[in-house]
Every structure is written in structure tokens, then in C-alpha cells.
């Protein structure tokens, strides 16, 4: 049974990597065939027609097909609840309920809305943003939203759409897993109306309770530095934790302790069950009626379920609760299941409920950690006692998780064993119980004590995080190297006496030593990242790295530097950017500058404005002026605009730094936000040297740019438009697209195609888009 469940999981996993879902007719045929095939195989086995070995093989094949069919059917049903394209960016009236905990931000609030009535056909669950002010009007202040309230809104919706970049988080997949089939914003007119203060339903009761606890915690600790951590431990809401603290948690490898993890759910269940069993044993009469072990199992399961529901039922909590349920139900039935059976049944239940769980890093890490711990405790580690067993288990899990962490997060914490040695007992057995006790007993002192203890822990964690060797970072490795590393870890974990057991460590070295292939001398690779309404470009030569612009600052919080550029550079194996060129200081081009300077070493910044005072200073700065240039690895870089006379005498857009990158295989022109006046001057001054194979179109395809003379002067084969999906400026404009097309260029768009990848070498120029290279069935749906 266990192997069949794991094969079923493989079928679910494989279905999520389809580029297009099978038709309903094909799925119906497959499902019917699996049903008939299973019945026939069982009948043959019972009648002796096939042997047990062949029957097991047939069962595994049927399990693989069942996993694929189940996952595909669930995807088809969920995708059927879609927003028609004709309704995108149009006003729609909705009435419904605030379904989950709202997410307050600097300029407004974001929340999941369960639609009850609508003026048009819209999905049942949508994610809305309500800002205090919008272009063309706004609301003076956004009211405090609470779960369970019924509202009437006028909204503008769009189909699920996220930024699509190499090796980065897939926001569209996350929305699909949550059942959110459209996103949008609340319109200020007509004014929103609160219809009911509270709609009583089981889900709204839970989320209203979570909201009440969150509000009480934050009110009890006004302005406290780690109040967000205590809220996360209590109700699973991590949004109040600042990015700087998350950096410390990641560098020290304790992020799993800050969310409500399986460890916390298990701890609550075991503690409450132990207390209930101990109390039950005090009465001989009760013991004669019901054994204390059954009382402990039932009480512990109930406590774990309450905590998991209060936490929002994330993947780690689901997995842990299901495991506890399997063990508790077995004990109530007088059985004692093995660890492997518990893990397999938990896996099956999670995937039946949520087949998209296989796309989440937490799914693999949580199940992997439990499987490793079960193996270690069932082997030689179990022979150790006390602190030796704890240390051996922690070291074993840390070592065994390295391949997964490198694949999923491009690195791992080298100080994790030391950090967890203190953090696990302190957070799990002191801080978390105090926090949970504060839910039941509203004494401010409990929260203050928990906050103070976490502050002491943070002193130690911040010291570890600041160590230069705290993190091992590298590019995402190929699958074959990751598989070899996993095999090496498995071999290394075998019992003592296994031949050449230490050689398992050698199998990890190719993965840890791997670096991505770089362009050859005289060639370069450029990636125009999908950052929304803004620009960010990475150019790589044989030995150098350049970044042109850093993308926008986002209204909902954060910026492209933090969310896109720094993670992308880490996944690409970039440890140092030799030169950062920022075309001008508009927020859609320089909004991520501070985050880039903080997140990666930068050798030199080239810009015509001062580096922000709150940014980590680069090693050097220089102006971006026409005539400047340099050569890296046989690739020529030339600044074409502006000259010193134009600075201060022209608009900010027209003062954009224009960079041309050329090799013997082709050239690229990066034009910032220059408009018609600057384009005419550039054509007159640069002449034939303006011609380029590829152009990153100025001003995101605005009508104020891309004049006829400029298009003719550049004469590219490809024009790349970096713009946000359904942006409010309507970039790129249809007339601009037509102008470049008539000039002989193929139009590429980040809003529709994701990141655009350009390779220029001896073979010429090759262009591809990330959405085509890594297509999934939910893209555009």
C-alpha cells in the first residue's frame, strides 16, 4: 500500500507539469479505463490468472494513472471557474463576504472576497486590493475590514497573473492552489457599502477569532519589534514580520519555527494529550471504563485540530494534523501503525485534498524532514540517549536536507545546527506555549515575557546571521546533480558498517561545486526581467555582470529589487554585480535600487543622481554620460545619451541613460524612458552607431516615445516592451507596437510572455520568453 501511495503522488506531481490539460473526453476515457482495469486486475488476482508480482505491478501502474487523472480533473474543475477575458479591466458590481484575514499594507488592505452576487459572471473567490487613493480618485481612508463582513463593491478584475521569471516564485500557481481565480481593486465610485457586520458561518467564525487574537496581540505590544512573530506563532499570520527579520531567520535556518509548523502542532497535541491522560489516571473508575491512552489520543487530536484550524491549515499543519489523526485513530481502534504507514496515509490525504501541494517548497521540506527523522530514530540514532540523540537527529536532518534546500532556495544555512540547538527548545517549549497561553488568558505579562525571550534569542541569531560564512549560496543546479546528491545523502545515512558509506558525501560535491554555463568570450546573454510596470535588465558576459535599472517600487509593499532582482541573481549564481546602471530616478526604474545594493555586492553604480542615503554604498560611483564606454570579455558597452549639457535642461525621462551593448553576434540598445525630443537628438548625434539587433523599447511602449525616426535609426530585428499586465497607462500602445512591427521588428512583451531571454554570440541572436520555455497549464487561465 505504501509504495502505491508514493506512486499515486508521482502521478499527481507529473500532472502539475503539463503544458496543457487533457480534454474532458480524454480524461473520462482514462478514468473509465483505470476503473475497469482495476476491477479486472483484482478479479484476475482473486481467480489466480495473474501472480502476485504481476498484480502488484498492475496496481502501481493504476496508482500512477489515478494520480494523474485525479490531479487533472481537479485542475479542470478549478480552471472552469474563470473570469471571461471580456470582463477584464471593466467595472463589475459584487456583493459578498470578506473570507479570510485581511492583509493591511502601507496604502490600503488586500483581502479574499467570497462572491455571493455579481452583475456579471465572475469567479467565486477573488483577491481584492482596496487602496486609500487611486489615479483618478480615491477613498480618504480605507476602513478596518474584518472577516465575515458582507460588503457591496464596484471592482475591476483581471485573470490571475504573476511575474514570470527564471527559477522564481510562481504566483499564478499559488493563486490556483488557494482557489483564487481573479484579482482586482475596489473602485472609489460608487462608494463601497458595508451590508452586514458579521455573517455567521463556520469559516467566518474561525477567521473572526483569528482576527480578534491578532488585534489583541498587536494592541498589547504596540510598536514591539517582535510582535509579528508572536502573531505568527498564535494564528499563522506572518505578514507583520519585517523583511529584515526574515533575512535573519533564513540565514540561520530557523524559518520553520516562526510559522506554525508541524512541530508546533505535534507539540500541542502531545502536551494536551499527556495532561489529559495523566488526569484520567487519577480515577480508577474512569480507567475501567476507558483506557487513559485512548483518552489521551482523542484529547490530543482535538487540541491539535483546534490549533491547526486557528493557524489557517497550511501545508505543514495539514500534514502534521493528518499524521496525528492517523496515529490517534489507530490507538482508538487498538492498533499501532508504523511510521511509514503514517507518512504514506498523510501524503495520500494531503494530495486528495490539495493536489497542488506538490508545487510548494514547504510540502517537500515538511514530508522530507519527517521521513528523515523517522529513518534516523529507527536506526542508530535511536540507540543514543538524551542530548546525544537530539544532536545526532538535528545534524542528520540538516545534512539530509541540503540537496532539497539548494534546489528550492539556492542555498542553505551553515550555522543552522547551532541556531536550531537554541531556537528549537526555546521557541517550541517556552515561547510558543506562553503565546498560546496568552490566547486563553488575556494577561499582557505573558506576551511581554514571550517577546522578551524572543528578543534575547534574536541577539544570538543576528550575530550568527552576520557571520560571513552564515549562508552557502549558489545557482540552482541541474536535476541530475541534485539526484546524485540525494542518492549520496541516502547512502551516507545508511547504518555503520555499510561499505564506503562516507563516499556518499562525495556525491554531493558536484552539486555544490556546480556553476551555470557562461557566455563564451565575445558573446553575452541578456535577460529582460518581468517586473511589472518598470524595467530591470541583467547582462552577463564571460566574466562580468551588469544590471540596468532595478524595477519599480510596488504599491502593495516591497519592490522589484527585493522580490525579483536579488532572488533572480542568486538563482543565476551572481555573487557580485560589477556595474549597476540606473537610467534615471523614476520609481519604475530605480524603485528597487536600495534592495539591490543591500542584497548583492555591487562594484560600481553608474547614475546621474545620488545614491539613496538609506542604501548600502557601492564601492564606486560615476555619472552616466555620452561618450563613456568600456569593454568586457570582447563585448563593447557604450553610453550614447545624455551628454553633460542636457542634464538639468531636459525632462527626467529625456535625461535617461541610454546604453548600447554590442558583440560580433549582435547588439542591444537599452533606452530607458527617453521621449521624442531625446530620440531626435540621439538619432542626430549617434547616426549609424544607433542601429541595434534588439531594442528594449523606451518608456515601456508609450505613445510619447518610439518616433518614426528613432525606429528607423535603430532598425532592430526584435523590440522588447517591459510593461505591467493591464497597466493603467495602457503600455505598450497599439500604435507603438504597429510602428515597430512595420519597421521590421518582432514585438516581445514581458506582460504577456514573462522574462525575455536574449543570447548574442557567434551564431547571431536568439530570443526566447520564459512563459514559452517553462509553460504550465494554468498560464493565462
Short mmCIF file of C-alpha atoms in Angstrom, two decimals, residues 518-519 522-529 535-549 565 568-569 572 574 576-581 630 632-633 635-638 659-663 666-670 694 696 720 756-760:
data_model
loop_
_atom_site.label_atom_id
_atom_site.label_comp_id
_atom_site.label_asym_id
_atom_site.label_seq_id
_atom_site.Cartn_x
_atom_site.Cartn_y
_atom_site.Cartn_z
CA UNK A 518 28.55 31.41 -19.01
CA UNK A 519 28.74 33.02 -22.46
CA UNK A 522 32.89 37.80 -27.31
CA UNK A 523 29.29 36.81 -26.52
CA UNK A 524 26.72 37.99 -24.00
CA UNK A 525 23.41 36.95 -22.55
CA UNK A 526 20.67 39.43 -21.60
CA UNK A 527 17.51 38.82 -19.57
CA UNK A 528 14.79 41.49 -19.55
CA UNK A 529 13.08 40.57 -16.31
CA UNK A 535 12.41 47.92 -16.23
CA UNK A 536 15.16 45.64 -14.93
CA UNK A 537 17.76 44.02 -17.19
CA UNK A 538 20.64 41.64 -16.46
CA UNK A 539 23.56 41.40 -18.90
CA UNK A 540 26.17 38.65 -18.48
CA UNK A 541 29.47 38.25 -20.33
CA UNK A 542 32.13 35.59 -19.93
CA UNK A 543 33.37 37.05 -16.61
CA UNK A 544 31.27 40.10 -15.79
CA UNK A 545 27.75 41.03 -14.65
CA UNK A 546 25.81 44.22 -15.36
CA UNK A 547 22.35 45.27 -14.18
CA UNK A 548 20.48 48.04 -15.99
CA UNK A 549 17.67 49.54 -13.88
CA UNK A 565 16.20 41.01 -8.96
CA UNK A 568 16.93 36.02 -9.64
CA UNK A 569 20.61 36.96 -9.32
CA UNK A 572 21.67 32.67 -11.58
CA UNK A 574 25.61 36.03 -9.38
CA UNK A 576 28.80 40.27 -7.43
CA UNK A 577 27.39 42.81 -9.88
CA UNK A 578 30.32 44.59 -11.49
CA UNK A 579 28.26 47.60 -12.58
CA UNK A 580 24.75 48.80 -11.81
CA UNK A 581 23.45 51.33 -14.34
CA UNK A 630 34.25 50.02 -21.67
CA UNK A 632 34.32 43.32 -21.06
CA UNK A 633 35.38 39.96 -22.43
CA UNK A 635 31.81 42.81 -25.60
CA UNK A 636 31.59 46.58 -26.07
CA UNK A 637 29.48 48.81 -23.79
CA UNK A 638 28.83 52.42 -24.87
CA UNK A 659 23.32 52.07 -23.14
CA UNK A 660 24.31 50.03 -26.20
CA UNK A 661 25.83 46.57 -25.77
CA UNK A 662 27.49 45.05 -28.84
CA UNK A 663 29.30 41.86 -29.74
CA UNK A 666 24.57 41.18 -32.33
CA UNK A 667 23.78 44.26 -30.29
CA UNK A 668 21.19 45.55 -27.81
CA UNK A 669 20.01 49.09 -27.12
CA UNK A 670 18.69 49.92 -23.64
CA UNK A 694 17.45 44.24 -30.29
CA UNK A 696 14.36 47.47 -25.10
CA UNK A 720 11.11 44.23 -26.24
CA UNK A 756 12.66 37.77 -22.32
CA UNK A 757 15.98 35.94 -22.78
CA UNK A 758 18.44 37.13 -25.44
CA UNK A 759 21.62 35.25 -26.40
CA UNK A 760 24.09 37.07 -28.65
#
